């Protein structure tokens, strides 16, 4: 019998702290000379100068939505009653573009961090320990290890076939942001054919608030089209039962069939983490929906993980050859738990009902609409002009230029008007 083994974390996750500062300065303002009577020409010029910005504002002032998507990104659930949710923040990563230059690679990406730590055999709860290594997270610049040409255009998380000091070489990649609250989280992945590993895409706060999609390659059977995925909510109830969510009886463990071969190509796997419920999808098709006390109620972060420990009841393995989990993209649209991000949203979202203020997230659907699905998979708001203003976006175009903070674009008339009035006031006094 298979059990939803929980992946105990080996290190403390610390909340990101953001410090902001404002410069302080002083200035003196010289008292203007006593005004004298100005000439009619000067008065006319000043009047015209002061009203021109206001007249221009009537014709070119932007709509209340000063930038597309400034109020958020909307997604619709496809389980129970279809409901649409609006999320304020995004993290989008097209891993196929990483590695295009020496300065644009996974080590420079400001959205993600490769993990380095070891688990002993006892901590790993298997026949072998696990060694999480930087070199097992390979971007497109790295040579494919055990993969094919298609996997070369994606990030690779490698599980090695050769033990190192009694440990299996494995891989993990985490988002740097830890403030991902309610949201829709999507990853395009191609799973390894080699048996003996666990490929995982999950959201994590702590050992009792965790949302997992886990794929055990030893359970794949192409002869009868059996390709299962384990969908798990780790909770206080599962912790009390040795992190065996299947024993809780609260519906927090489901073993679902994908209905396609996940090793033959890339597919989108999705988690909708919503108030009081979690919905899992594959290529836009709902696999399971869970509610109740096992649903988390905290912010967290996303993890991509590929591992093996030789446990016959779970991963099996280690794999006979190096196994590659290929990840083409991750797209996360969510509400941030950070007060500063909430303040930023309140400042930029002037009218949620304005045209373009909220942008719909394109959905990857089933194979009935392959063209639309391909277009949705290729869509990134961060590729578009004026759609990620005031969002934290990794700039791959600049060769790993680090964190970019989009700014609202839109001409504002009032500084010019004030300046004109001041100039007129001063010139009238001359």
Short mmCIF file of C-alpha atoms in Angstrom, two decimals:
data_model
loop_
_atom_site.label_atom_id
_atom_site.label_comp_id
_atom_site.label_asym_id
_atom_site.label_seq_id
_atom_site.Cartn_x
_atom_site.Cartn_y
_atom_site.Cartn_z
CA UNK A 1 0.00 0.00 0.00
CA UNK A 2 1.21 3.45 -0.85
CA UNK A 3 1.37 6.20 1.72
CA UNK A 4 1.65 9.95 1.24
CA UNK A 5 5.02 10.31 2.93
CA UNK A 6 5.70 13.78 4.20
CA UNK A 7 8.93 15.53 3.27
CA UNK A 8 10.31 16.83 6.57
CA UNK A 9 12.24 20.05 6.08
CA UNK A 10 15.86 20.12 7.20
CA UNK A 11 16.21 23.84 7.79
CA UNK A 12 14.26 26.71 9.24
CA UNK A 13 12.52 28.93 6.72
CA UNK A 14 12.87 32.54 7.75
CA UNK A 15 10.50 35.25 6.75
CA UNK A 16 11.88 37.82 4.39
CA UNK A 17 12.32 41.20 5.94
CA UNK A 18 12.09 44.28 3.83
CA UNK A 19 13.52 47.52 5.03
CA UNK A 20 12.73 50.84 3.50
CA UNK A 21 14.22 54.22 4.19
CA UNK A 22 13.56 57.76 3.14
CA UNK A 23 16.13 60.48 2.82
CA UNK A 24 15.85 63.56 4.99
CA UNK A 25 17.04 66.99 4.07
CA UNK A 26 16.44 70.64 4.69
CA UNK A 27 16.25 73.66 2.52
CA UNK A 28 15.74 77.39 2.97
CA UNK A 29 13.40 79.41 0.86
CA UNK A 30 14.35 83.01 0.14
CA UNK A 31 11.54 85.49 0.61
CA UNK A 32 10.56 86.87 -2.82
CA UNK A 33 10.90 90.56 -3.42
CA UNK A 34 7.87 92.75 -3.06
CA UNK A 35 5.84 92.27 -6.25
CA UNK A 36 5.60 95.12 -8.67
CA UNK A 37 3.03 95.68 -11.35
CA UNK A 38 3.63 93.32 -14.25
CA UNK A 39 3.09 94.10 -17.88
CA UNK A 40 -0.13 92.95 -19.63
CA UNK A 41 1.94 90.78 -22.01
CA UNK A 42 3.67 89.00 -19.15
CA UNK A 43 0.36 88.44 -17.38
CA UNK A 44 -1.16 86.97 -20.56
CA UNK A 45 1.80 84.67 -21.08
CA UNK A 46 1.63 83.41 -17.51
CA UNK A 47 -2.07 82.74 -17.78
CA UNK A 48 -1.62 80.74 -20.96
CA UNK A 49 1.35 78.85 -19.49
CA UNK A 50 -0.60 77.86 -16.40
CA UNK A 51 -3.71 76.59 -18.16
CA UNK A 52 -2.02 74.64 -20.98
CA UNK A 53 -1.26 71.59 -18.76
CA UNK A 54 -4.85 71.54 -17.54
CA UNK A 55 -6.20 71.75 -21.09
CA UNK A 56 -3.91 68.91 -22.14
CA UNK A 57 -5.15 66.87 -19.20
CA UNK A 58 -8.66 66.95 -20.64
CA UNK A 59 -7.50 65.31 -23.84
CA UNK A 60 -4.67 62.96 -22.82
CA UNK A 61 -5.23 62.19 -19.18
CA UNK A 62 -5.16 58.39 -18.81
CA UNK A 63 -8.22 56.48 -17.70
CA UNK A 64 -8.56 55.81 -13.95
CA UNK A 65 -6.64 52.56 -14.54
CA UNK A 66 -3.21 54.12 -15.09
CA UNK A 67 -1.71 50.81 -16.18
CA UNK A 68 -3.06 47.51 -17.43
CA UNK A 69 -3.56 44.90 -14.70
CA UNK A 70 -2.83 47.43 -11.94
CA UNK A 71 -5.67 46.00 -9.83
CA UNK A 72 -4.65 42.39 -10.32
CA UNK A 73 -4.96 39.14 -12.25
CA UNK A 74 -8.15 37.07 -12.30
CA UNK A 75 -8.47 33.29 -12.40
CA UNK A 76 -11.56 31.07 -12.47
CA UNK A 77 -11.82 27.77 -10.64
CA UNK A 78 -13.26 24.82 -12.53
CA UNK A 79 -14.57 22.86 -9.58
CA UNK A 80 -17.79 23.21 -7.58
CA UNK A 81 -19.41 26.41 -8.78
CA UNK A 82 -17.07 28.26 -11.12
CA UNK A 83 -15.85 31.29 -9.21
CA UNK A 84 -13.48 34.03 -10.28
CA UNK A 85 -10.81 35.33 -7.92
CA UNK A 86 -8.57 38.36 -8.32
CA UNK A 87 -4.97 38.19 -7.11
CA UNK A 88 -2.73 41.20 -6.60
CA UNK A 89 0.81 39.89 -7.21
CA UNK A 90 2.65 37.65 -9.61
CA UNK A 91 5.84 35.66 -10.04
CA UNK A 92 6.41 34.38 -13.59
CA UNK A 93 9.46 32.43 -14.68
CA UNK A 94 10.13 31.08 -18.17
CA UNK A 95 12.95 28.69 -17.40
CA UNK A 96 13.52 28.05 -21.12
CA UNK A 97 15.15 31.49 -21.32
CA UNK A 98 17.56 30.99 -18.44
CA UNK A 99 21.05 30.09 -19.49
CA UNK A 100 20.97 32.21 -22.64
CA UNK A 101 24.09 34.03 -21.43
CA UNK A 102 26.74 33.71 -18.76
CA UNK A 103 25.02 36.35 -16.63
CA UNK A 104 21.47 35.12 -17.21
CA UNK A 105 21.23 31.81 -15.41
CA UNK A 106 19.47 30.17 -12.50
CA UNK A 107 22.08 31.43 -10.02
CA UNK A 108 21.25 35.02 -10.99
CA UNK A 109 17.47 34.62 -10.94
CA UNK A 110 16.06 36.78 -8.16
CA UNK A 111 12.80 34.82 -7.90
CA UNK A 112 14.30 31.41 -7.09
CA UNK A 113 16.98 29.88 -4.88
CA UNK A 114 18.64 26.48 -5.31
CA UNK A 115 18.83 24.55 -2.07
CA UNK A 116 21.90 22.91 -0.56
CA UNK A 117 21.56 20.55 2.41
CA UNK A 118 21.92 16.89 3.34
CA UNK A 119 19.48 14.47 4.93
CA UNK A 120 20.77 11.48 6.81
CA UNK A 121 19.23 8.08 6.19
CA UNK A 122 17.16 8.46 9.36
CA UNK A 123 15.94 11.95 8.41
CA UNK A 124 15.22 10.86 4.85
CA UNK A 125 13.31 7.84 6.19
CA UNK A 126 14.62 5.57 3.47
CA UNK A 127 17.40 3.18 2.62
CA UNK A 128 19.69 6.08 1.78
CA UNK A 129 20.25 9.68 2.71
CA UNK A 130 19.73 12.57 0.32
CA UNK A 131 22.23 15.16 -0.88
CA UNK A 132 20.61 18.33 -2.25
CA UNK A 133 23.25 19.92 -4.48
CA UNK A 134 23.51 23.09 -6.58
CA UNK A 135 24.81 21.14 -9.54
CA UNK A 136 21.65 19.07 -9.73
CA UNK A 137 19.60 22.12 -10.73
CA UNK A 138 20.65 22.74 -14.32
CA UNK A 139 19.45 25.55 -16.61
CA UNK A 140 19.43 25.51 -20.41
CA UNK A 141 23.14 26.32 -20.56
CA UNK A 142 23.94 23.03 -18.85
CA UNK A 143 24.24 19.77 -20.72
CA UNK A 144 21.23 17.48 -20.43
CA UNK A 145 21.85 14.63 -18.02
CA UNK A 146 19.72 11.66 -18.89
CA UNK A 147 17.31 13.91 -20.81
CA UNK A 148 16.51 14.47 -24.46
CA UNK A 149 16.76 17.49 -26.73
CA UNK A 150 13.32 18.80 -25.76
CA UNK A 151 14.30 18.86 -22.09
CA UNK A 152 17.27 21.07 -22.97
CA UNK A 153 14.87 24.04 -23.32
CA UNK A 154 13.85 23.80 -19.69
CA UNK A 155 15.24 23.78 -16.20
CA UNK A 156 16.39 20.32 -15.13
CA UNK A 157 16.17 18.87 -11.63
CA UNK A 158 18.37 15.80 -11.64
CA UNK A 159 18.39 12.75 -9.38
CA UNK A 160 21.74 11.00 -9.73
CA UNK A 161 22.11 7.26 -10.07
CA UNK A 162 25.42 7.06 -8.19
CA UNK A 163 25.47 7.34 -4.40
CA UNK A 164 27.75 9.88 -2.76
CA UNK A 165 28.76 9.01 0.80
CA UNK A 166 25.64 6.87 1.17
CA UNK A 167 23.35 9.63 -0.15
CA UNK A 168 21.38 9.99 -3.38
CA UNK A 169 22.19 13.25 -5.24
CA UNK A 170 18.87 15.13 -5.53
CA UNK A 171 17.54 18.62 -6.33
CA UNK A 172 15.32 21.37 -4.91
CA UNK A 173 14.42 24.91 -6.00
CA UNK A 174 12.41 27.35 -3.83
CA UNK A 175 10.85 30.72 -4.46
CA UNK A 176 12.67 33.47 -2.60
CA UNK A 177 9.39 35.15 -1.74
CA UNK A 178 7.70 33.64 1.31
CA UNK A 179 4.56 35.78 1.16
CA UNK A 180 2.46 33.69 -1.25
CA UNK A 181 -1.03 33.54 0.24
CA UNK A 182 -4.25 32.68 -1.61
CA UNK A 183 -3.35 32.12 -5.23
CA UNK A 184 -3.20 29.99 -8.34
CA UNK A 185 0.16 28.28 -8.92
CA UNK A 186 1.07 26.57 -12.20
CA UNK A 187 4.09 24.61 -13.42
CA UNK A 188 4.80 23.15 -16.85
CA UNK A 189 6.75 19.94 -16.33
CA UNK A 190 7.88 16.83 -18.15
CA UNK A 191 8.38 13.90 -15.81
CA UNK A 192 11.21 11.37 -16.02
CA UNK A 193 10.70 7.95 -17.55
CA UNK A 194 13.27 6.37 -15.25
CA UNK A 195 11.61 4.61 -12.27
CA UNK A 196 12.72 5.30 -8.73
CA UNK A 197 12.13 9.00 -8.03
CA UNK A 198 9.53 11.39 -6.65
CA UNK A 199 8.92 14.57 -8.65
CA UNK A 200 7.06 17.21 -6.65
CA UNK A 201 5.49 20.62 -7.11
CA UNK A 202 4.16 22.02 -3.85
CA UNK A 203 3.31 24.99 -1.68
CA UNK A 204 4.85 25.01 1.80
CA UNK A 205 4.49 26.97 5.03
CA UNK A 206 5.51 24.36 7.61
CA UNK A 207 5.20 20.64 8.26
CA UNK A 208 1.50 20.93 9.06
CA UNK A 209 0.54 23.41 6.33
CA UNK A 210 1.60 22.00 2.99
CA UNK A 211 -0.06 21.38 -0.40
CA UNK A 212 1.57 18.66 -2.51
CA UNK A 213 1.44 17.26 -6.04
CA UNK A 214 3.78 14.25 -6.02
CA UNK A 215 4.55 11.88 -8.89
CA UNK A 216 6.15 8.49 -8.18
CA UNK A 217 7.79 7.30 -11.37
CA UNK A 218 7.90 3.66 -10.24
CA UNK A 219 4.08 3.66 -10.33
CA UNK A 220 3.83 4.69 -13.99
CA UNK A 221 2.63 1.86 -16.23
CA UNK A 222 2.31 2.70 -19.91
CA UNK A 223 0.91 -0.76 -20.71
CA UNK A 224 -2.44 0.13 -19.12
CA UNK A 225 -2.16 3.94 -19.35
CA UNK A 226 -1.82 4.23 -15.57
CA UNK A 227 -0.12 7.46 -14.58
CA UNK A 228 -1.13 8.46 -11.04
CA UNK A 229 -0.41 11.60 -9.06
CA UNK A 230 -0.64 11.85 -5.28
CA UNK A 231 -2.50 14.96 -4.09
CA UNK A 232 -1.89 15.72 -0.44
CA UNK A 233 -2.65 18.27 2.26
CA UNK A 234 -0.29 17.87 5.20
CA UNK A 235 -1.92 19.05 8.42
CA UNK A 236 -1.88 18.67 12.18
CA UNK A 237 -4.10 15.61 11.72
CA UNK A 238 -1.66 13.94 9.34
CA UNK A 239 1.27 14.84 11.60
CA UNK A 240 -0.45 13.00 14.44
CA UNK A 241 -0.52 9.93 12.20
CA UNK A 242 3.11 10.00 11.20
CA UNK A 243 2.46 12.38 8.29
CA UNK A 244 0.25 9.78 6.62
CA UNK A 245 -2.56 11.93 5.23
CA UNK A 246 -4.31 8.84 3.87
CA UNK A 247 -5.12 7.82 7.45
CA UNK A 248 -6.84 11.05 8.46
CA UNK A 249 -10.19 10.23 6.86
CA UNK A 250 -10.74 13.91 6.07
CA UNK A 251 -10.24 13.70 2.32
CA UNK A 252 -6.79 15.28 2.40
CA UNK A 253 -5.22 12.52 0.28
CA UNK A 254 -6.31 11.60 -3.24
CA UNK A 255 -4.55 9.38 -5.75
CA UNK A 256 -5.77 10.57 -9.15
CA UNK A 257 -5.11 9.33 -12.66
CA UNK A 258 -3.74 11.89 -15.10
CA UNK A 259 -5.22 10.31 -18.22
CA UNK A 260 -2.06 10.96 -20.25
CA UNK A 261 1.60 9.97 -20.26
CA UNK A 262 3.42 12.72 -18.31
CA UNK A 263 6.81 11.47 -19.52
CA UNK A 264 5.99 12.03 -23.21
CA UNK A 265 5.83 15.82 -23.10
CA UNK A 266 5.21 18.95 -21.08
CA UNK A 267 1.92 19.41 -19.21
CA UNK A 268 0.70 22.09 -16.85
CA UNK A 269 0.07 21.11 -13.23
CA UNK A 270 -1.86 23.60 -11.13
CA UNK A 271 -2.76 24.26 -7.50
CA UNK A 272 -5.49 26.74 -6.58
CA UNK A 273 -5.05 27.64 -2.91
CA UNK A 274 -8.22 29.48 -1.90
CA UNK A 275 -9.94 30.41 1.37
CA UNK A 276 -11.11 27.10 2.83
CA UNK A 277 -10.40 25.00 -0.25
CA UNK A 278 -7.67 23.65 -2.53
CA UNK A 279 -8.20 22.51 -6.13
CA UNK A 280 -5.69 20.46 -8.14
CA UNK A 281 -5.53 20.39 -11.95
CA UNK A 282 -3.68 18.82 -14.85
CA UNK A 283 -3.87 20.75 -18.12
CA UNK A 284 -6.79 22.73 -16.75
CA UNK A 285 -8.83 19.64 -15.83
CA UNK A 286 -9.74 19.39 -12.13
CA UNK A 287 -8.26 16.30 -10.50
CA UNK A 288 -9.49 16.81 -6.94
CA UNK A 289 -10.91 19.45 -4.65
CA UNK A 290 -10.35 19.49 -0.90
CA UNK A 291 -11.78 21.54 1.94
CA UNK A 292 -11.96 21.45 5.70
CA UNK A 293 -9.50 21.82 8.53
CA UNK A 294 -6.55 20.47 6.54
CA UNK A 295 -6.56 23.47 4.21
CA UNK A 296 -3.76 25.88 5.21
CA UNK A 297 -4.45 29.41 6.38
CA UNK A 298 -0.99 30.97 6.15
CA UNK A 299 1.36 32.45 3.55
CA UNK A 300 4.12 30.28 2.20
CA UNK A 301 6.33 29.62 -0.80
CA UNK A 302 6.61 27.28 -3.79
CA UNK A 303 9.00 24.37 -4.08
CA UNK A 304 10.11 22.24 -7.02
CA UNK A 305 11.73 19.04 -5.81
CA UNK A 306 13.07 15.82 -7.31
CA UNK A 307 14.37 13.15 -4.95
CA UNK A 308 14.79 9.49 -4.07
CA UNK A 309 15.71 7.69 -0.88
CA UNK A 310 15.27 4.02 -1.78
CA UNK A 311 12.11 3.61 0.30
CA UNK A 312 10.23 0.75 -1.36
CA UNK A 313 6.88 2.08 -0.08
CA UNK A 314 7.33 5.45 -1.74
CA UNK A 315 10.06 6.44 -4.22
CA UNK A 316 11.75 3.10 -4.72
CA UNK A 317 15.09 3.58 -6.44
CA UNK A 318 17.59 5.05 -6.60
CA UNK A 319 17.14 5.26 -10.38
CA UNK A 320 19.28 3.02 -12.55
CA UNK A 321 20.32 6.07 -14.59
CA UNK A 322 20.29 9.79 -13.92
CA UNK A 323 16.65 10.94 -13.96
CA UNK A 324 15.57 14.41 -15.13
CA UNK A 325 12.51 16.39 -14.10
CA UNK A 326 12.21 19.15 -16.73
CA UNK A 327 10.41 22.38 -15.81
CA UNK A 328 9.57 24.84 -18.57
CA UNK A 329 7.81 27.51 -16.50
CA UNK A 330 6.20 28.42 -13.21
CA UNK A 331 3.44 31.04 -13.04
CA UNK A 332 2.13 32.22 -9.68
CA UNK A 333 -0.69 34.74 -9.21
CA UNK A 334 -1.44 35.41 -5.57
CA UNK A 335 -2.27 37.77 -2.75
CA UNK A 336 0.79 38.82 -0.80
CA UNK A 337 0.85 38.68 2.99
CA UNK A 338 3.45 41.48 3.09
CA UNK A 339 1.96 44.77 4.37
CA UNK A 340 4.08 46.78 1.95
CA UNK A 341 2.72 44.86 -1.03
CA UNK A 342 -0.84 45.42 0.22
CA UNK A 343 -0.09 49.14 0.49
CA UNK A 344 1.40 49.13 -3.01
CA UNK A 345 -1.74 47.54 -4.41
CA UNK A 346 -4.02 50.00 -2.65
CA UNK A 347 -1.97 52.90 -4.06
CA UNK A 348 -1.91 51.72 -7.67
CA UNK A 349 -5.46 50.33 -7.95
CA UNK A 350 -7.59 53.45 -8.31
CA UNK A 351 -10.64 51.84 -9.96
CA UNK A 352 -11.00 48.02 -10.15
CA UNK A 353 -13.92 48.43 -12.59
CA UNK A 354 -11.90 50.44 -15.10
CA UNK A 355 -11.15 48.76 -18.45
CA UNK A 356 -7.92 46.80 -18.20
CA UNK A 357 -7.56 47.27 -14.44
CA UNK A 358 -7.94 43.49 -13.91
CA UNK A 359 -6.41 41.05 -16.42
CA UNK A 360 -7.65 37.49 -16.89
CA UNK A 361 -5.00 34.77 -16.61
CA UNK A 362 -5.14 32.61 -19.77
CA UNK A 363 -5.98 29.02 -18.87
CA UNK A 364 -4.35 25.93 -20.30
CA UNK A 365 -7.26 23.62 -21.11
CA UNK A 366 -7.49 20.00 -22.20
CA UNK A 367 -6.53 18.77 -25.67
CA UNK A 368 -9.91 19.79 -27.10
CA UNK A 369 -8.46 23.26 -27.66
CA UNK A 370 -4.77 22.68 -28.41
CA UNK A 371 -4.14 26.03 -30.08
CA UNK A 372 -5.67 28.02 -27.24
CA UNK A 373 -3.79 25.92 -24.71
CA UNK A 374 -0.48 26.47 -26.47
CA UNK A 375 -1.11 30.20 -26.55
CA UNK A 376 -1.97 30.21 -22.83
CA UNK A 377 1.18 28.27 -21.99
CA UNK A 378 3.31 30.74 -23.96
CA UNK A 379 1.69 33.81 -22.36
CA UNK A 380 3.57 35.82 -19.74
CA UNK A 381 2.26 39.13 -18.44
CA UNK A 382 5.86 40.09 -17.78
CA UNK A 383 6.53 39.94 -21.54
CA UNK A 384 3.89 42.56 -22.23
CA UNK A 385 4.23 46.32 -22.02
CA UNK A 386 2.55 47.96 -19.05
CA UNK A 387 1.08 44.79 -17.52
CA UNK A 388 3.40 44.27 -14.54
CA UNK A 389 3.79 47.78 -13.20
CA UNK A 390 4.77 47.84 -9.54
CA UNK A 391 5.39 44.09 -9.65
CA UNK A 392 8.71 42.46 -8.76
CA UNK A 393 9.84 40.90 -12.01
CA UNK A 394 13.14 39.17 -12.79
CA UNK A 395 14.56 40.83 -15.90
CA UNK A 396 15.91 38.03 -18.07
CA UNK A 397 16.11 40.44 -21.03
CA UNK A 398 18.89 42.37 -19.34
CA UNK A 399 20.94 39.25 -18.86
CA UNK A 400 20.03 38.63 -15.26
CA UNK A 401 19.62 42.24 -14.30
CA UNK A 402 18.13 41.25 -10.98
CA UNK A 403 14.97 42.54 -9.43
CA UNK A 404 12.98 45.00 -11.48
CA UNK A 405 10.21 47.08 -9.98
CA UNK A 406 7.72 48.12 -12.62
CA UNK A 407 6.49 51.70 -12.40
CA UNK A 408 3.19 53.13 -13.40
CA UNK A 409 3.38 54.75 -16.77
CA UNK A 410 1.07 57.64 -17.51
CA UNK A 411 1.62 61.36 -17.82
CA UNK A 412 0.44 63.36 -14.85
CA UNK A 413 -0.57 66.92 -15.58
CA UNK A 414 -0.66 68.41 -12.11
CA UNK A 415 3.12 68.76 -11.50
CA UNK A 416 3.41 70.76 -14.73
CA UNK A 417 0.47 72.96 -13.80
CA UNK A 418 1.87 73.66 -10.35
CA UNK A 419 5.27 74.42 -11.84
CA UNK A 420 3.71 76.81 -14.36
CA UNK A 421 1.80 78.65 -11.66
CA UNK A 422 4.94 78.97 -9.58
CA UNK A 423 6.91 80.27 -12.53
CA UNK A 424 4.20 82.81 -13.29
CA UNK A 425 4.07 83.92 -9.71
CA UNK A 426 7.78 84.47 -9.63
CA UNK A 427 7.95 86.16 -13.02
CA UNK A 428 5.12 88.52 -12.10
CA UNK A 429 7.16 89.58 -9.13
CA UNK A 430 10.16 90.49 -11.21
#
